[in-house]
Amino acid sequence: MSSSMGLFCEHCGLDKPESQFRIRCKTCGRLLKVRYDLNLMKKALSEKSPWNWSGSILKQWMEILPIDNAGLIDKVSLGEEQTPLVRSSYLGKQMGIEDLRFKLEFTGPTLSLKDRGSSLCALKAIELGYSTLCIASSGNNAASVAAYAAKAGLEAVVFILRVYSPAKVLKIMAYGARMVRINGDISTASKVCDEMAERHKWFPCGGANPYRFTAKRTVAYEIIQQLGGRVPDAVAFPVAGAQGMASAYTGFSEMARMGMIPSLPKMIGVQLEACDPVSQAFEKGSEEIQPVPIKPTISDVLLNNTPPHGLLALKAARETGGLFVSISDEEFIRAVRLLASKEGLFVEPAGAISVAAMGKILEQGRLRNLKTVVCMLTGHGLNAPQAAADPEAIPDAIEPDVSAVEDYLARR
Ligand SMILES: [Zn+2]
């Protein structure tokens, strides 16, 4: 049985849930959230041995998700499972972290962290009677929504941006979504997407969707489960819309309130220097997030000047003794290449910035005595392979002859 009480506005403190699905509060315009009965949730978790893995994210965490019709899980599921939490064999030692872990969120069915939320979005869309999913995204979220729409027998309309990764866009096209490319950034495209959703009764599946947000908090439960009940000293998140960090913070906070963990990990938010409005707000001690001028970058992602969950991510960093840090192009490219060549993990730049951040934070002495640290690796390298290696360095073909090969290798 679900412990969900429905959609509420935390700011207005409504005593009744919203009567119909919406993204924002009618009164104050803030994002709605799924509220839970924590007593019921605690009871449900204690009855099911929560740490015994069931093989599917939606089935594993059914009691802590707003699922009314569990019979729909198989209709929407693409086999999204618990993602591995792998121990570092090289970078941890280099950084002086005893137990550095990588959370491989890129192992979802569409090779990014977005599947954790898209599965529940598709399920809720069917429950609520929608036939079309829509999304504005730089690529990973759009690909994920397109795939889940295909699986669930729903239509998908995706809004991609002026700047994009061809690998992601080709994937979206293969899933059969209707694609619109907006001449603008993520804020502009999200606005158009929301207006179209309202006019055409589509189900918007972006970062502001309360069901996507609530599904993503399962990653916090999973990390504790995989560490055998231990709380890591810190968890580092790439931040654009800030949903990943804010939702994980919500999950850790719930667990602490239910007495499942004694404390919260330090929450570390990582942005690109090219667009770091939340980092700048953190540094200034500001309670507001102001758009910043976007600087030149090779990245086509993480460029969000109006992060829907930015304030909650700020709160997460401040309340847990964590911080925000910004990473340059050079720093994330180096992290991509080190992860691949020294750890065997091929991730896209957006996914590697959490690792670049830990190196920088420790070098600068901003945090100390971190024994167990989790870095979220959020997207597979094949989503943006151009950052990992130089195509010009692909070797010329040589004759299939042993001496020619030995001569060639001697020069390498
Ligand atoms: Zn409100």
Tab-separated table of C-alpha atoms and ligand atoms in Angstrom:
chain	number	residue	atom	x	y	z
A	1	MET	CA	0.000	0.000	0.000
A	2	SER	CA	1.344	3.424	-0.936
A	3	SER	CA	2.044	5.948	1.803
A	4	SER	CA	1.396	8.846	-0.605
A	5	MET	CA	-1.091	11.499	0.508
A	6	GLY	CA	-1.224	13.306	-2.846
A	7	LEU	CA	0.168	16.574	-4.250
A	8	PHE	CA	0.683	19.490	-1.873
A	9	CYS	CA	2.265	22.937	-1.846
A	10	GLU	CA	4.784	23.047	0.988
A	11	HIS	CA	4.727	26.833	1.011
A	12	CYS	CA	0.958	27.299	1.351
A	13	GLY	CA	0.699	24.377	3.776
A	14	LEU	CA	-2.512	23.082	2.242
A	15	ASP	CA	-4.445	20.720	4.467
A	16	LYS	CA	-5.968	18.947	1.465
A	17	PRO	CA	-4.160	17.593	-1.592
A	18	GLU	CA	-4.658	19.201	-4.995
A	19	SER	CA	-7.732	17.666	-6.566
A	20	GLN	CA	-6.109	17.259	-9.982
A	21	PHE	CA	-2.618	16.873	-11.419
A	22	ARG	CA	-0.692	20.085	-11.816
A	23	ILE	CA	2.962	21.098	-11.636
A	24	ARG	CA	2.615	24.362	-9.716
A	25	CYS	CA	0.497	25.640	-6.857
A	26	LYS	CA	-2.525	27.656	-8.026
A	27	THR	CA	-1.993	30.188	-5.250
A	28	CYS	CA	1.738	30.864	-5.017
A	29	GLY	CA	3.130	29.291	-8.210
A	30	ARG	CA	5.675	27.132	-6.387
A	31	LEU	CA	6.275	23.523	-7.419
A	32	LEU	CA	3.948	20.943	-5.927
A	33	LYS	CA	5.424	17.900	-4.191
A	34	VAL	CA	4.088	14.465	-3.320
A	35	ARG	CA	3.526	14.334	0.451
A	36	TYR	CA	3.799	11.076	2.368
A	37	ASP	CA	2.541	9.732	5.663
A	38	LEU	CA	5.905	8.928	7.247
A	39	ASN	CA	4.374	6.671	9.920
A	40	LEU	CA	2.704	4.618	7.219
A	41	MET	CA	5.896	4.629	5.170
A	42	LYS	CA	7.984	3.479	8.117
A	43	LYS	CA	5.526	0.680	8.858
A	44	ALA	CA	5.432	-0.431	5.207
A	45	LEU	CA	9.228	-0.483	4.970
A	46	SER	CA	9.621	-2.377	8.239
A	47	GLU	CA	7.190	-5.033	7.024
A	48	LYS	CA	8.959	-5.732	3.737
A	49	SER	CA	12.683	-5.973	4.629
A	50	PRO	CA	13.451	-2.917	2.516
A	51	TRP	CA	17.034	-3.890	1.843
A	52	ASN	CA	16.136	-7.139	0.044
A	53	TRP	CA	16.329	-6.204	-3.604
A	54	SER	CA	13.234	-7.013	-5.711
A	55	GLY	CA	14.827	-6.490	-9.132
A	56	SER	CA	12.898	-3.396	-10.241
A	57	ILE	CA	12.993	0.165	-8.915
A	58	LEU	CA	9.212	0.657	-9.055
A	59	LYS	CA	8.509	-2.699	-7.395
A	60	GLN	CA	11.257	-2.304	-4.809
A	61	TRP	CA	10.020	1.087	-3.640
A	62	MET	CA	6.296	0.759	-4.389
A	63	GLU	CA	5.356	1.583	-0.789
A	64	ILE	CA	7.253	4.863	-0.853
A	65	LEU	CA	6.059	5.929	-4.295
A	66	PRO	CA	2.631	7.298	-5.303
A	67	ILE	CA	1.597	4.217	-7.278
A	68	ASP	CA	-2.151	3.533	-7.200
A	69	ASN	CA	-2.211	0.777	-9.804
A	70	ALA	CA	0.749	-1.584	-9.350
A	71	GLY	CA	-0.581	-3.628	-12.258
A	72	LEU	CA	0.791	-0.913	-14.582
A	73	ILE	CA	4.414	-1.414	-13.539
A	74	ASP	CA	5.096	-4.160	-16.071
A	75	LYS	CA	3.370	-2.106	-18.798
A	76	VAL	CA	5.799	0.801	-18.373
A	77	SER	CA	8.971	-0.857	-17.112
A	78	LEU	CA	12.049	-1.139	-19.323
A	79	GLY	CA	13.877	-3.133	-16.672
A	80	GLU	CA	15.217	-0.128	-14.732
A	81	GLU	CA	17.025	-1.700	-11.842
A	82	GLN	CA	19.142	-0.679	-8.913
A	83	THR	CA	22.271	0.987	-10.318
A	84	PRO	CA	25.702	-0.327	-9.226
A	85	LEU	CA	27.725	1.429	-6.528
A	86	VAL	CA	31.288	0.626	-7.564
A	87	ARG	CA	34.369	1.134	-5.404
A	88	SER	CA	37.157	3.195	-6.965
A	89	SER	CA	40.446	1.453	-7.530
A	90	TYR	CA	42.572	4.441	-8.591
A	91	LEU	CA	41.082	7.906	-8.131
A	92	GLY	CA	40.158	7.367	-4.467
A	93	LYS	CA	43.810	6.694	-3.626
A	94	GLN	CA	44.915	9.708	-5.668
A	95	MET	CA	42.513	11.953	-3.784
A	96	GLY	CA	43.182	10.401	-0.381
A	97	ILE	CA	39.618	9.107	0.025
A	98	GLU	CA	39.595	5.721	1.728
A	99	ASP	CA	36.314	4.555	0.182
A	100	LEU	CA	35.395	6.458	-2.974
A	101	ARG	CA	32.318	5.036	-4.706
A	102	PHE	CA	30.822	5.699	-8.087
A	103	LYS	CA	27.041	5.453	-8.401
A	104	LEU	CA	26.541	4.274	-11.964
A	105	GLU	CA	23.290	6.053	-12.748
A	106	PHE	CA	24.204	5.827	-16.448
A	107	THR	CA	23.339	2.122	-16.497
A	108	GLY	CA	19.600	2.797	-16.924
A	109	PRO	CA	17.835	1.410	-20.014
A	110	THR	CA	18.488	4.628	-22.002
A	111	LEU	CA	21.977	5.163	-20.519
A	112	SER	CA	21.262	8.021	-18.145
A	113	LEU	CA	19.885	8.770	-14.693
A	114	LYS	CA	16.617	10.002	-16.198
A	115	ASP	CA	15.053	6.528	-16.366
A	116	ARG	CA	14.553	6.486	-12.600
A	117	GLY	CA	11.974	9.265	-13.006
A	118	SER	CA	10.608	8.536	-16.485
A	119	SER	CA	9.234	5.140	-15.498
A	120	LEU	CA	7.021	6.664	-12.808
A	121	CYS	CA	6.029	9.575	-15.084
A	122	ALA	CA	4.782	7.112	-17.715
A	123	LEU	CA	2.891	5.123	-15.092
A	124	LYS	CA	1.234	8.206	-13.581
A	125	ALA	CA	0.333	9.530	-17.048
A	126	ILE	CA	-1.620	6.319	-17.706
A	127	GLU	CA	-3.233	6.346	-14.258
A	128	LEU	CA	-4.334	9.953	-14.778
A	129	GLY	CA	-5.661	9.361	-18.300
A	130	TYR	CA	-3.057	11.178	-20.418
A	131	SER	CA	-2.082	9.829	-23.835
A	132	THR	CA	0.904	12.076	-24.659
A	133	LEU	CA	4.104	12.738	-22.723
A	134	CYS	CA	6.116	15.902	-23.371
A	135	ILE	CA	9.516	17.135	-22.277
A	136	ALA	CA	12.024	19.908	-22.937
A	137	SER	CA	15.583	18.697	-22.566
A	138	SER	CA	19.140	18.940	-23.793
A	139	GLY	CA	18.844	15.273	-24.703
A	140	ASN	CA	19.048	12.627	-21.967
A	141	ASN	CA	15.668	13.338	-20.444
A	142	ALA	CA	14.037	13.600	-23.862
A	143	ALA	CA	15.512	10.244	-24.924
A	144	SER	CA	14.344	8.640	-21.712
A	145	VAL	CA	10.789	9.991	-21.993
A	146	ALA	CA	10.643	8.963	-25.665
A	147	ALA	CA	11.683	5.405	-24.774
A	148	TYR	CA	9.179	5.058	-21.939
A	149	ALA	CA	6.410	6.470	-24.122
A	150	ALA	CA	7.254	3.862	-26.766
A	151	LYS	CA	7.153	1.086	-24.171
A	152	ALA	CA	3.910	2.268	-22.569
A	153	GLY	CA	2.097	2.850	-25.871
A	154	LEU	CA	1.938	6.634	-25.344
A	155	GLU	CA	2.774	9.456	-27.745
A	156	ALA	CA	5.809	11.652	-27.019
A	157	VAL	CA	6.583	15.226	-28.064
A	158	VAL	CA	10.094	16.360	-27.191
A	159	PHE	CA	11.547	19.855	-27.327
A	160	ILE	CA	15.289	19.888	-27.872
A	161	LEU	CA	17.523	22.954	-27.785
A	162	ARG	CA	19.537	25.027	-30.211
A	163	VAL	CA	22.735	23.384	-28.878
A	164	TYR	CA	22.557	19.594	-28.733
A	165	SER	CA	24.546	16.354	-28.792
A	166	PRO	CA	23.948	14.475	-32.088
A	167	ALA	CA	24.262	11.118	-30.294
A	168	LYS	CA	21.349	11.975	-28.000
A	169	VAL	CA	19.187	13.383	-30.766
A	170	LEU	CA	19.639	10.310	-32.970
A	171	LYS	CA	18.558	8.175	-30.026
A	172	ILE	CA	15.400	10.251	-29.537
A	173	MET	CA	14.560	9.928	-33.241
A	174	ALA	CA	14.994	6.159	-33.088
A	175	TYR	CA	12.460	5.944	-30.244
A	176	GLY	CA	9.936	7.568	-32.581
A	177	ALA	CA	9.129	10.733	-30.646
A	178	ARG	CA	7.865	13.829	-32.424
A	179	MET	CA	10.746	16.288	-32.077
A	180	VAL	CA	10.701	20.086	-32.057
A	181	ARG	CA	13.993	21.984	-31.939
A	182	ILE	CA	13.612	25.320	-30.207
A	183	ASN	CA	15.983	28.165	-31.009
A	184	GLY	CA	16.837	28.774	-27.374
A	185	ASP	CA	18.107	27.290	-24.129
A	186	ILE	CA	16.483	24.962	-21.613
A	187	SER	CA	14.534	27.745	-19.864
A	188	THR	CA	12.987	28.917	-23.152
A	189	ALA	CA	12.187	25.395	-24.349
A	190	SER	CA	10.673	24.423	-20.976
A	191	LYS	CA	8.353	27.418	-21.112
A	192	VAL	CA	7.100	26.456	-24.589
A	193	CYS	CA	6.744	22.832	-23.520
A	194	ASP	CA	4.685	23.788	-20.439
A	195	GLU	CA	2.382	26.013	-22.508
A	196	MET	CA	1.850	23.263	-25.075
A	197	ALA	CA	1.151	20.759	-22.307
A	198	GLU	CA	-1.521	23.038	-20.870
A	199	ARG	CA	-3.175	23.725	-24.228
A	200	HIS	CA	-3.114	20.152	-25.530
A	201	LYS	CA	-3.528	18.168	-22.295
A	202	TRP	CA	-0.110	16.541	-22.540
A	203	PHE	CA	1.683	15.189	-19.483
A	204	PRO	CA	4.841	17.279	-18.871
A	205	CYS	CA	7.688	15.039	-17.710
A	206	GLY	CA	10.471	17.576	-17.048
A	207	GLY	CA	12.401	18.276	-13.891
A	208	ALA	CA	9.478	20.195	-12.374
A	209	ASN	CA	7.125	17.190	-12.525
A	210	PRO	CA	6.426	16.147	-8.910
A	211	TYR	CA	6.338	12.452	-9.817
A	212	ARG	CA	9.762	12.624	-11.473
A	213	PHE	CA	11.075	14.399	-8.390
A	214	THR	CA	9.642	11.873	-5.974
A	215	ALA	CA	10.851	8.870	-7.995
A	216	LYS	CA	14.397	10.183	-7.978
A	217	ARG	CA	14.607	10.258	-4.211
A	218	THR	CA	14.801	6.427	-4.331
A	219	VAL	CA	18.503	6.827	-5.146
A	220	ALA	CA	19.097	7.928	-1.551
A	221	TYR	CA	17.481	4.751	-0.201
A	222	GLU	CA	19.508	2.706	-2.652
A	223	ILE	CA	22.848	4.222	-1.603
A	224	ILE	CA	22.179	3.454	2.076
A	225	GLN	CA	21.046	-0.040	1.136
A	226	GLN	CA	24.193	-0.663	-0.900
A	227	LEU	CA	26.447	0.589	1.892
A	228	GLY	CA	24.840	-1.883	4.292
A	229	GLY	CA	23.037	0.846	6.241
A	230	ARG	CA	26.066	3.161	6.533
A	231	VAL	CA	25.701	6.859	5.723
A	232	PRO	CA	28.428	8.136	3.375
A	233	ASP	CA	30.327	11.225	4.542
A	234	ALA	CA	29.473	13.054	1.320
A	235	VAL	CA	27.587	12.625	-1.949
A	236	ALA	CA	28.464	14.764	-5.006
A	237	PHE	CA	25.836	15.613	-7.629
A	238	PRO	CA	26.075	17.294	-11.021
A	239	VAL	CA	23.607	20.207	-10.871
A	240	ALA	CA	21.638	21.800	-13.712
A	241	GLY	CA	17.945	21.855	-12.781
A	242	ALA	CA	19.112	20.626	-9.343
A	243	GLN	CA	16.491	17.897	-9.196
A	244	GLY	CA	18.900	15.017	-8.545
A	245	MET	CA	20.509	16.692	-5.552
A	246	ALA	CA	17.254	18.080	-4.134
A	247	SER	CA	15.360	14.807	-4.455
A	248	ALA	CA	18.180	12.751	-2.913
A	249	TYR	CA	18.299	15.241	-0.031
A	250	THR	CA	14.558	14.699	0.410
A	251	GLY	CA	15.114	10.926	0.497
A	252	PHE	CA	17.959	11.107	3.031
A	253	SER	CA	15.920	13.515	5.194
A	254	GLU	CA	12.933	11.154	5.205
A	255	MET	CA	15.142	8.263	6.250
A	256	ALA	CA	16.584	10.338	9.092
A	257	ARG	CA	13.097	11.374	10.251
A	258	MET	CA	12.002	7.721	10.222
A	259	GLY	CA	15.058	6.784	12.308
A	260	MET	CA	16.570	4.641	9.534
A	261	ILE	CA	19.841	6.623	9.466
A	262	PRO	CA	21.471	8.680	12.241
A	263	SER	CA	22.622	11.615	10.109
A	264	LEU	CA	22.662	13.055	6.590
A	265	PRO	CA	25.647	12.959	4.234
A	266	LYS	CA	27.220	16.268	3.240
A	267	MET	CA	25.487	17.227	0.003
A	268	ILE	CA	27.843	18.592	-2.638
A	269	GLY	CA	26.473	20.365	-5.711
A	270	VAL	CA	28.651	20.649	-8.796
A	271	GLN	CA	28.101	23.070	-11.650
A	272	LEU	CA	29.989	24.097	-14.752
A	273	GLU	CA	31.883	27.394	-14.512
A	274	ALA	CA	30.130	28.215	-17.793
A	275	CYS	CA	26.731	28.410	-16.033
A	276	ASP	CA	26.757	28.217	-12.233
A	277	PRO	CA	23.935	30.303	-10.776
A	278	VAL	CA	23.458	27.996	-7.765
A	279	SER	CA	27.193	27.898	-6.993
A	280	GLN	CA	27.318	31.685	-7.109
A	281	ALA	CA	24.299	31.977	-4.795
A	282	PHE	CA	26.017	29.567	-2.381
A	283	GLU	CA	29.251	31.576	-2.399
A	284	LYS	CA	27.399	34.834	-1.807
A	285	GLY	CA	25.266	33.355	0.983
A	286	SER	CA	22.256	34.437	-1.043
A	287	GLU	CA	18.709	33.116	-0.606
A	288	GLU	CA	17.968	33.820	-4.266
A	289	ILE	CA	19.302	32.315	-7.463
A	290	GLN	CA	19.975	34.906	-10.151
A	291	PRO	CA	20.668	34.020	-13.810
A	292	VAL	CA	24.340	34.468	-14.760
A	293	PRO	CA	25.950	35.263	-18.135
A	294	ILE	CA	26.723	31.947	-19.886
A	295	LYS	CA	30.425	31.620	-20.751
A	296	PRO	CA	31.839	29.694	-23.730
A	297	THR	CA	32.003	25.934	-23.111
A	298	ILE	CA	32.199	22.707	-25.087
A	299	SER	CA	29.343	21.310	-22.968
A	300	ASP	CA	25.847	21.046	-24.423
A	301	VAL	CA	24.336	20.199	-21.032
A	302	LEU	CA	24.171	21.538	-17.483
A	303	LEU	CA	23.455	25.026	-18.792
A	304	ASN	CA	20.368	25.892	-16.773
A	305	ASN	CA	20.022	29.432	-15.501
A	306	THR	CA	16.602	28.882	-13.912
A	307	PRO	CA	16.983	25.607	-11.985
A	308	PRO	CA	13.529	24.588	-10.717
A	309	HIS	CA	14.952	22.917	-7.608
A	310	GLY	CA	17.910	25.247	-7.085
A	311	LEU	CA	16.722	26.657	-3.745
A	312	LEU	CA	16.196	23.209	-2.252
A	313	ALA	CA	19.658	22.149	-3.455
A	314	LEU	CA	21.119	25.255	-1.787
A	315	LYS	CA	19.343	24.340	1.439
A	316	ALA	CA	20.632	20.751	1.132
A	317	ALA	CA	24.245	21.939	0.887
A	318	ARG	CA	23.902	24.452	3.716
A	319	GLU	CA	22.035	22.222	6.159
A	320	THR	CA	24.331	19.227	5.744
A	321	GLY	CA	27.669	21.040	5.908
A	322	GLY	CA	28.155	20.445	2.192
A	323	LEU	CA	28.973	23.006	-0.460
A	324	PHE	CA	28.809	24.001	-4.112
A	325	VAL	CA	31.742	24.047	-6.474
A	326	SER	CA	32.165	25.011	-10.145
A	327	ILE	CA	34.261	23.081	-12.640
A	328	SER	CA	36.021	24.289	-15.817
A	329	ASP	CA	35.908	22.530	-19.200
A	330	GLU	CA	39.532	21.406	-18.755
A	331	GLU	CA	38.741	19.903	-15.351
A	332	PHE	CA	35.762	17.871	-16.545
A	333	ILE	CA	37.498	16.640	-19.704
A	334	ARG	CA	40.374	15.414	-17.529
A	335	ALA	CA	37.871	13.651	-15.242
A	336	VAL	CA	36.150	11.973	-18.218
A	337	ARG	CA	39.472	10.633	-19.457
A	338	LEU	CA	40.722	9.511	-16.034
A	339	LEU	CA	37.445	7.707	-15.276
A	340	ALA	CA	37.684	5.843	-18.572
A	341	SER	CA	41.410	5.074	-18.571
A	342	LYS	CA	41.953	4.412	-14.851
A	343	GLU	CA	38.573	3.109	-13.666
A	344	GLY	CA	37.082	1.582	-16.817
A	345	LEU	CA	34.040	3.879	-16.601
A	346	PHE	CA	32.999	5.657	-19.790
A	347	VAL	CA	30.822	8.592	-18.773
A	348	GLU	CA	29.698	11.794	-20.425
A	349	PRO	CA	31.123	15.135	-19.204
A	350	ALA	CA	27.984	15.999	-17.254
A	351	GLY	CA	28.428	12.766	-15.345
A	352	ALA	CA	32.129	13.242	-14.676
A	353	ILE	CA	31.956	16.650	-13.021
A	354	SER	CA	31.133	15.091	-9.639
A	355	VAL	CA	34.533	13.386	-9.724
A	356	ALA	CA	36.345	16.517	-10.914
A	357	ALA	CA	34.701	18.343	-8.014
A	358	MET	CA	35.940	15.979	-5.305
A	359	GLY	CA	39.525	16.368	-6.507
A	360	LYS	CA	39.181	20.155	-6.463
A	361	ILE	CA	37.464	20.342	-3.054
A	362	LEU	CA	40.110	18.204	-1.370
A	363	GLU	CA	42.965	20.038	-3.076
A	364	GLN	CA	41.558	23.339	-1.840
A	365	GLY	CA	41.013	21.908	1.663
A	366	ARG	CA	37.355	22.953	1.651
A	367	LEU	CA	36.280	19.645	3.256
A	368	ARG	CA	38.390	17.259	5.318
A	369	ASN	CA	38.220	13.779	6.828
A	370	LEU	CA	35.985	12.313	4.162
A	371	LYS	CA	36.262	8.517	4.359
A	372	THR	CA	33.283	7.350	2.311
A	373	VAL	CA	32.273	9.515	-0.628
A	374	VAL	CA	29.765	8.776	-3.399
A	375	CYS	CA	30.086	10.490	-6.788
A	376	MET	CA	27.009	10.360	-8.983
A	377	LEU	CA	27.913	9.385	-12.563
A	378	THR	CA	24.786	10.396	-14.396
A	379	GLY	CA	25.195	9.745	-18.122
A	380	HIS	CA	26.982	7.187	-20.320
A	381	GLY	CA	29.926	8.300	-22.446
A	382	LEU	CA	28.139	7.242	-25.635
A	383	ASN	CA	25.682	10.113	-25.077
A	384	ALA	CA	28.486	12.593	-25.840
A	385	PRO	CA	31.553	10.631	-26.970
A	386	GLN	CA	33.322	13.630	-28.488
A	387	ALA	CA	34.601	14.800	-25.091
A	388	ALA	CA	36.303	11.546	-24.206
A	389	ALA	CA	38.858	11.249	-26.968
A	390	ASP	CA	40.127	13.008	-30.074
A	391	PRO	CA	38.909	11.393	-33.345
A	392	GLU	CA	42.085	12.735	-35.003
A	393	ALA	CA	44.068	10.343	-32.798
A	394	ILE	CA	42.501	7.231	-34.360
A	395	PRO	CA	45.544	5.443	-35.877
A	396	ASP	CA	46.103	4.928	-39.594
A	397	ALA	CA	45.634	1.329	-40.794
A	398	ILE	CA	48.892	-0.613	-41.104
A	399	GLU	CA	49.675	-3.878	-42.889
A	400	PRO	CA	48.482	-7.100	-41.140
A	401	ASP	CA	51.997	-8.214	-40.415
A	402	VAL	CA	53.576	-9.055	-37.040
A	403	SER	CA	56.784	-7.088	-37.643
A	404	ALA	CA	54.823	-4.060	-38.839
A	405	VAL	CA	52.718	-4.254	-35.657
A	406	GLU	CA	55.832	-4.581	-33.447
A	407	ASP	CA	57.486	-1.639	-35.203
A	408	TYR	CA	54.313	0.386	-34.784
A	409	LEU	CA	53.918	-0.433	-31.075
A	410	ALA	CA	57.598	0.331	-30.408
A	411	ARG	CA	56.898	3.898	-31.544
A	412	ARG	CA	53.859	4.302	-29.254
B	1	ZN	ZN	1.445	27.471	-2.771
